C-alpha cells in the first residue's frame, strides 16, 4: 500500500494585516495558524489511523474514523476556500461583484443589496456552528444560498462564496475588541461604534470556559446580522461561474 501524502495548511495569498480594518492581523493569524492548522492536523492523524485500519482489515475502525475524516477534511476544504474568497483592496477586495456573477445575483435575487439581506438572514439562522455559502447549481444552472452544519463541505454546488459562522470567528473578534478597551485612545472609536458598553459587560466573563452555549449562539447571531454589509467579495467567484456555464 502506498503512503498517503500529508495535508498542509496553504499559505495565505496576502499578508495577515492585508484585510485591515475589516479583519485584524491578529484575528487572521489565530484563524489561519491555529484553527485551520488544527483541522489539518486532525485530518492527517485520522487518515493515518484509517490507513492502519485498512492494513489490519479492521472494518469497525474504518467506519468509526469516517466522521473524523469528514469533519477535519471539511474544515480544511472550507477554510482553504474561505481564504481565497477574501482579498485586500489592492487586489480588488471590497469592490462589488461584476460580470457573470453580478448578472446571476440580479437574476436570482433582484439586486446585490437584496442578496446580501437574504444571505444575512439565512446564514444567521444557522443553529450552532456552520457555514453559509453561495453556490452554483450545475443541474438548474442557478446560484443558490446554502447553509451547512459544522464543517460539512459543500458538495452539491460549485462554491462561489463561503462565510464561516463558527463561534471561534466571533470569539476572536470580541477578544480583540475587549483588549482595545484597556487602551484609552480607542475609547472614542469604540463609543462611536456603539459597542463599548456591551463589550465592557462581557469582558469580565470572556474566557472560553465561562461561556455557555446560549451566550455563544446569541453572540454569533448578533454579529452575523451586521457584518455582511462590509463583505469583501473576490471576483474569483465570477471566474468560477463563467467556467461552469
mmCIF file of C-alpha atoms in Angstrom:
data_model
loop_
_atom_site.group_PDB
_atom_site.id
_atom_site.type_symbol
_atom_site.label_atom_id
_atom_site.label_comp_id
_atom_site.label_asym_id
_atom_site.label_seq_id
_atom_site.Cartn_x
_atom_site.Cartn_y
_atom_site.Cartn_z
ATOM 1 C CA UNK A 1 0.000 0.000 0.000
ATOM 2 C CA UNK A 2 1.385 3.404 -0.957
ATOM 3 C CA UNK A 3 1.923 6.052 1.723
ATOM 4 C CA UNK A 4 -0.722 8.763 1.752
ATOM 5 C CA UNK A 5 0.596 12.305 1.237
ATOM 6 C CA UNK A 6 0.264 14.640 4.211
ATOM 7 C CA UNK A 7 -2.065 17.616 4.027
ATOM 8 C CA UNK A 8 -0.718 21.071 4.861
ATOM 9 C CA UNK A 9 -2.168 24.490 5.618
ATOM 10 C CA UNK A 10 -1.995 26.659 2.477
ATOM 11 C CA UNK A 11 -0.215 29.977 2.763
ATOM 12 C CA UNK A 12 -2.477 32.997 2.849
ATOM 13 C CA UNK A 13 -2.496 34.749 -0.550
ATOM 14 C CA UNK A 14 -1.916 38.060 1.271
ATOM 15 C CA UNK A 15 -0.324 39.334 4.489
ATOM 16 C CA UNK A 16 -2.078 38.886 7.841
ATOM 17 C CA UNK A 17 -2.781 42.619 8.035
ATOM 18 C CA UNK A 18 -3.877 43.000 4.402
ATOM 19 C CA UNK A 19 -7.590 42.967 5.244
ATOM 20 C CA UNK A 20 -7.468 45.621 7.963
ATOM 21 C CA UNK A 21 -9.550 47.384 9.148
ATOM 22 C CA UNK A 22 -12.208 44.835 8.111
ATOM 23 C CA UNK A 23 -10.324 41.916 9.718
ATOM 24 C CA UNK A 24 -7.356 42.482 12.014
ATOM 25 C CA UNK A 25 -3.986 40.801 11.581
ATOM 26 C CA UNK A 26 -4.390 39.158 14.985
ATOM 27 C CA UNK A 27 -7.710 37.567 14.065
ATOM 28 C CA UNK A 28 -6.352 36.361 10.716
ATOM 29 C CA UNK A 29 -3.312 34.824 12.375
ATOM 30 C CA UNK A 30 -5.338 32.972 15.012
ATOM 31 C CA UNK A 31 -7.918 31.765 12.499
ATOM 32 C CA UNK A 32 -5.325 30.610 9.939
ATOM 33 C CA UNK A 33 -2.426 29.419 12.100
ATOM 34 C CA UNK A 34 -4.440 27.916 14.963
ATOM 35 C CA UNK A 35 -7.910 26.875 13.834
ATOM 36 C CA UNK A 36 -7.172 25.869 10.234
ATOM 37 C CA UNK A 37 -3.962 24.156 11.340
ATOM 38 C CA UNK A 38 -5.929 22.118 13.883
ATOM 39 C CA UNK A 39 -8.196 20.753 11.141
ATOM 40 C CA UNK A 40 -5.207 19.802 9.001
ATOM 41 C CA UNK A 41 -3.527 18.056 11.923
ATOM 42 C CA UNK A 42 -6.729 16.206 12.795
ATOM 43 C CA UNK A 43 -7.186 15.131 9.181
ATOM 44 C CA UNK A 44 -3.647 13.762 8.919
ATOM 45 C CA UNK A 45 -3.999 11.824 12.181
ATOM 46 C CA UNK A 46 -7.388 10.393 11.178
ATOM 47 C CA UNK A 47 -6.096 9.298 7.771
ATOM 48 C CA UNK A 48 -3.053 7.635 9.337
ATOM 49 C CA UNK A 49 -5.346 5.645 11.626
ATOM 50 C CA UNK A 50 -7.633 4.828 8.705
ATOM 51 C CA UNK A 51 -4.721 3.521 6.635
ATOM 52 C CA UNK A 52 -3.643 1.347 9.555
ATOM 53 C CA UNK A 53 -7.199 0.035 9.897
ATOM 54 C CA UNK A 54 -7.158 -0.839 6.187
ATOM 55 C CA UNK A 55 -3.909 -2.754 6.602
ATOM 56 C CA UNK A 56 -5.315 -4.572 9.624
ATOM 57 C CA UNK A 57 -8.621 -5.308 7.940
ATOM 58 C CA UNK A 58 -10.346 -3.578 10.868
ATOM 59 C CA UNK A 59 -13.715 -2.625 9.378
ATOM 60 C CA UNK A 60 -15.093 -1.301 12.676
ATOM 61 C CA UNK A 61 -12.280 1.240 12.991
ATOM 62 C CA UNK A 62 -12.607 2.212 9.327
ATOM 63 C CA UNK A 63 -16.267 3.086 9.850
ATOM 64 C CA UNK A 64 -15.617 4.880 13.156
ATOM 65 C CA UNK A 65 -12.902 7.086 11.620
ATOM 66 C CA UNK A 66 -15.040 8.353 8.752
ATOM 67 C CA UNK A 67 -16.691 11.043 10.886
ATOM 68 C CA UNK A 68 -13.299 12.456 11.930
ATOM 69 C CA UNK A 69 -12.131 12.483 8.309
ATOM 70 C CA UNK A 70 -15.312 14.249 7.212
ATOM 71 C CA UNK A 71 -15.124 16.834 9.997
ATOM 72 C CA UNK A 72 -11.442 17.690 9.725
ATOM 73 C CA UNK A 73 -11.352 17.280 5.950
ATOM 74 C CA UNK A 74 -14.340 19.587 5.637
ATOM 75 C CA UNK A 75 -12.672 22.134 7.897
ATOM 76 C CA UNK A 76 -9.559 22.044 5.724
ATOM 77 C CA UNK A 77 -11.507 22.398 2.462
ATOM 78 C CA UNK A 78 -13.845 25.103 3.780
ATOM 79 C CA UNK A 79 -11.073 27.283 5.163
ATOM 80 C CA UNK A 80 -8.898 26.844 2.064
ATOM 81 C CA UNK A 81 -11.797 28.210 0.002
ATOM 82 C CA UNK A 82 -12.523 30.908 2.577
ATOM 83 C CA UNK A 83 -9.041 32.475 2.331
ATOM 84 C CA UNK A 84 -9.416 32.660 -1.439
ATOM 85 C CA UNK A 85 -12.791 34.417 -1.066
ATOM 86 C CA UNK A 86 -11.091 37.363 0.616
ATOM 87 C CA UNK A 87 -8.850 39.964 -0.973
ATOM 88 C CA UNK A 88 -7.225 43.245 0.082
ATOM 89 C CA UNK A 89 -8.284 46.483 -1.580
ATOM 90 C CA UNK A 90 -5.118 46.435 -3.689
ATOM 91 C CA UNK A 91 -6.364 43.214 -5.310
ATOM 92 C CA UNK A 92 -9.974 44.204 -5.812
ATOM 93 C CA UNK A 93 -11.274 43.475 -2.325
ATOM 94 C CA UNK A 94 -14.305 45.489 -1.288
ATOM 95 C CA UNK A 95 -15.430 46.018 -4.857
ATOM 96 C CA UNK A 96 -18.912 44.784 -5.776
ATOM 97 C CA UNK A 97 -19.071 41.700 -7.992
ATOM 98 C CA UNK A 98 -19.390 42.246 -11.709
ATOM 99 C CA UNK A 99 -19.828 40.376 -14.955
ATOM 100 C CA UNK A 100 -21.492 36.967 -14.918
ATOM 101 C CA UNK A 101 -21.615 36.770 -11.126
ATOM 102 C CA UNK A 102 -23.424 40.094 -10.726
ATOM 103 C CA UNK A 103 -25.845 39.205 -13.526
ATOM 104 C CA UNK A 104 -26.631 35.885 -11.842
ATOM 105 C CA UNK A 105 -27.171 37.609 -8.475
ATOM 106 C CA UNK A 106 -29.523 40.160 -10.016
ATOM 107 C CA UNK A 107 -31.437 37.464 -11.873
ATOM 108 C CA UNK A 108 -31.852 35.281 -8.797
ATOM 109 C CA UNK A 109 -32.258 37.846 -6.006
ATOM 110 C CA UNK A 110 -33.228 41.090 -7.739
ATOM 111 C CA UNK A 111 -30.225 43.144 -6.647
ATOM 112 C CA UNK A 112 -26.919 42.855 -4.801
ATOM 113 C CA UNK A 113 -28.492 44.521 -1.758
ATOM 114 C CA UNK A 114 -31.348 42.009 -1.733
ATOM 115 C CA UNK A 115 -28.850 39.152 -1.987
ATOM 116 C CA UNK A 116 -26.837 40.476 0.972
ATOM 117 C CA UNK A 117 -30.015 40.830 3.026
ATOM 118 C CA UNK A 118 -31.168 37.293 2.258
ATOM 119 C CA UNK A 119 -27.685 35.866 2.796
ATOM 120 C CA UNK A 120 -27.530 37.594 6.201
ATOM 121 C CA UNK A 121 -30.919 36.266 7.251
ATOM 122 C CA UNK A 122 -30.281 32.728 6.030
ATOM 123 C CA UNK A 123 -26.786 32.448 7.478
ATOM 124 C CA UNK A 124 -27.753 33.992 10.823
ATOM 125 C CA UNK A 125 -30.374 31.250 11.165
ATOM 126 C CA UNK A 126 -27.723 28.506 11.294
ATOM 127 C CA UNK A 127 -28.248 26.557 14.505
ATOM 128 C CA UNK A 128 -24.953 26.249 16.348
ATOM 129 C CA UNK A 129 -21.808 26.112 14.208
ATOM 130 C CA UNK A 130 -21.689 26.013 10.438
ATOM 131 C CA UNK A 131 -21.144 27.786 7.140
ATOM 132 C CA UNK A 132 -23.149 29.898 4.742
ATOM 133 C CA UNK A 133 -22.487 29.503 1.020
ATOM 134 C CA UNK A 134 -23.412 30.995 -2.295
ATOM 135 C CA UNK A 135 -23.092 28.127 -4.741
ATOM 136 C CA UNK A 136 -23.760 27.379 -8.384
ATOM 137 C CA UNK A 137 -26.185 24.530 -9.019
ATOM 138 C CA UNK A 138 -24.976 22.853 -12.204
ATOM 139 C CA UNK A 139 -28.259 20.987 -12.678
ATOM 140 C CA UNK A 140 -30.555 24.009 -12.510
ATOM 141 C CA UNK A 141 -27.875 26.437 -13.764
ATOM 142 C CA UNK A 142 -28.755 28.813 -10.926
ATOM 143 C CA UNK A 143 -26.929 30.283 -7.969
ATOM 144 C CA UNK A 144 -28.368 29.398 -4.575
ATOM 145 C CA UNK A 145 -27.750 30.140 -0.904
ATOM 146 C CA UNK A 146 -26.922 27.013 1.074
ATOM 147 C CA UNK A 147 -26.161 26.562 4.772
ATOM 148 C CA UNK A 148 -24.404 23.555 6.230
ATOM 149 C CA UNK A 149 -23.752 22.474 9.828
ATOM 150 C CA UNK A 150 -20.376 22.075 11.497
ATOM 151 C CA UNK A 151 -17.625 21.624 8.888
ATOM 152 C CA UNK A 152 -19.680 19.758 6.300
ATOM 153 C CA UNK A 153 -18.244 20.689 2.887
ATOM 154 C CA UNK A 154 -20.421 21.997 0.059
ATOM 155 C CA UNK A 155 -20.616 19.060 -2.353
ATOM 156 C CA UNK A 156 -23.921 19.741 -4.127
ATOM 157 C CA UNK A 157 -22.894 23.078 -5.659
ATOM 158 C CA UNK A 158 -19.835 24.817 -7.049
ATOM 159 C CA UNK A 159 -18.769 27.066 -4.137
ATOM 160 C CA UNK A 160 -18.586 30.765 -5.043
ATOM 161 C CA UNK A 161 -18.668 32.466 -1.638
ATOM 162 C CA UNK A 162 -18.324 30.960 1.821
ATOM 163 C CA UNK A 163 -18.804 32.612 5.215
ATOM 164 C CA UNK A 164 -17.626 30.961 8.424
ATOM 165 C CA UNK A 165 -20.249 31.270 11.172
ATOM 166 C CA UNK A 166 -18.452 29.174 13.758
ATOM 167 C CA UNK A 167 -18.217 30.625 17.271
ATOM 168 C CA UNK A 168 -14.418 30.850 17.150
ATOM 169 C CA UNK A 169 -14.653 33.552 14.474
ATOM 170 C CA UNK A 170 -16.714 35.846 16.681
ATOM 171 C CA UNK A 171 -14.875 34.955 19.894
ATOM 172 C CA UNK A 172 -11.720 36.225 18.189
ATOM 173 C CA UNK A 173 -13.434 39.485 17.228
ATOM 174 C CA UNK A 174 -14.697 40.104 20.754
ATOM 175 C CA UNK A 175 -11.342 39.206 22.285
ATOM 176 C CA UNK A 176 -9.588 41.836 20.180
ATOM 177 C CA UNK A 177 -12.256 44.431 21.000
ATOM 178 C CA UNK A 178 -12.076 43.709 24.716
ATOM 179 C CA UNK A 179 -8.319 44.278 24.658
ATOM 180 C CA UNK A 180 -8.881 47.583 22.909
ATOM 181 C CA UNK A 181 -10.916 48.794 25.884
ATOM 182 C CA UNK A 182 -7.752 48.910 28.002
ATOM 183 C CA UNK A 183 -6.258 51.437 25.559
ATOM 184 C CA UNK A 184 -7.794 54.867 26.290
ATOM 185 C CA UNK A 185 -7.006 56.043 22.754
ATOM 186 C CA UNK A 186 -9.553 53.530 21.447
ATOM 187 C CA UNK A 187 -12.404 54.592 23.733
ATOM 188 C CA UNK A 188 -13.808 57.299 21.458
ATOM 189 C CA UNK A 189 -13.688 54.938 18.477
ATOM 190 C CA UNK A 190 -15.491 52.169 20.340
ATOM 191 C CA UNK A 191 -18.113 54.548 21.681
ATOM 192 C CA UNK A 192 -18.697 55.782 18.146
ATOM 193 C CA UNK A 193 -19.442 52.226 17.094
ATOM 194 C CA UNK A 194 -21.937 51.918 19.934
ATOM 195 C CA UNK A 195 -20.370 48.709 21.178
ATOM 196 C CA UNK A 196 -18.270 49.762 24.163
ATOM 197 C CA UNK A 197 -20.977 49.261 26.842
ATOM 198 C CA UNK A 198 -21.787 45.763 25.598
ATOM 199 C CA UNK A 199 -18.117 44.781 25.368
ATOM 200 C CA UNK A 200 -17.397 46.117 28.863
ATOM 201 C CA UNK A 201 -20.167 43.983 30.321
ATOM 202 C CA UNK A 202 -18.792 40.871 28.643
ATOM 203 C CA UNK A 203 -15.068 41.498 29.112
ATOM 204 C CA UNK A 204 -15.006 40.097 32.644
ATOM 205 C CA UNK A 205 -16.543 36.802 31.556
ATOM 206 C CA UNK A 206 -14.983 36.450 28.124
ATOM 207 C CA UNK A 207 -12.951 33.355 28.998
ATOM 208 C CA UNK A 208 -13.964 30.371 26.910
ATOM 209 C CA UNK A 209 -14.640 28.206 29.971
ATOM 210 C CA UNK A 210 -17.310 30.570 31.314
ATOM 211 C CA UNK A 211 -19.339 30.869 28.130
ATOM 212 C CA UNK A 212 -22.435 28.721 27.805
ATOM 213 C CA UNK A 213 -23.916 27.649 24.511
ATOM 214 C CA UNK A 214 -26.745 30.170 24.712
ATOM 215 C CA UNK A 215 -24.314 33.080 25.034
ATOM 216 C CA UNK A 216 -22.261 31.873 22.104
ATOM 217 C CA UNK A 217 -25.320 31.460 19.927
ATOM 218 C CA UNK A 218 -26.665 34.898 20.851
ATOM 219 C CA UNK A 219 -23.283 36.489 20.147
ATOM 220 C CA UNK A 220 -22.912 34.765 16.805
ATOM 221 C CA UNK A 221 -26.374 35.808 15.650
ATOM 222 C CA UNK A 222 -25.938 39.461 16.625
ATOM 223 C CA UNK A 223 -22.560 39.793 14.930
ATOM 224 C CA UNK A 224 -23.595 37.830 11.854
ATOM 225 C CA UNK A 225 -26.604 40.064 11.243
ATOM 226 C CA UNK A 226 -24.425 43.143 10.955
ATOM 227 C CA UNK A 227 -21.256 42.017 9.202
ATOM 228 C CA UNK A 228 -22.313 41.100 5.708
ATOM 229 C CA UNK A 229 -22.761 44.706 4.587
ATOM 230 C CA UNK A 230 -18.991 45.063 4.647
ATOM 231 C CA UNK A 231 -18.211 41.762 2.999
ATOM 232 C CA UNK A 232 -15.220 41.502 0.728
ATOM 233 C CA UNK A 233 -16.202 39.613 -2.406
ATOM 234 C CA UNK A 234 -13.361 38.410 -4.581
ATOM 235 C CA UNK A 235 -14.097 38.292 -8.289
ATOM 236 C CA UNK A 236 -12.790 34.717 -8.403
ATOM 237 C CA UNK A 237 -16.467 33.902 -7.936
ATOM 238 C CA UNK A 238 -17.126 35.470 -11.312
ATOM 239 C CA UNK A 239 -14.411 33.369 -12.908
ATOM 240 C CA UNK A 240 -15.767 30.187 -11.347
ATOM 241 C CA UNK A 241 -19.262 30.952 -12.576
ATOM 242 C CA UNK A 242 -18.046 31.667 -16.093
ATOM 243 C CA UNK A 243 -16.273 28.311 -16.209
ATOM 244 C CA UNK A 244 -19.406 26.413 -15.149
ATOM 245 C CA UNK A 245 -21.822 27.988 -17.650
#
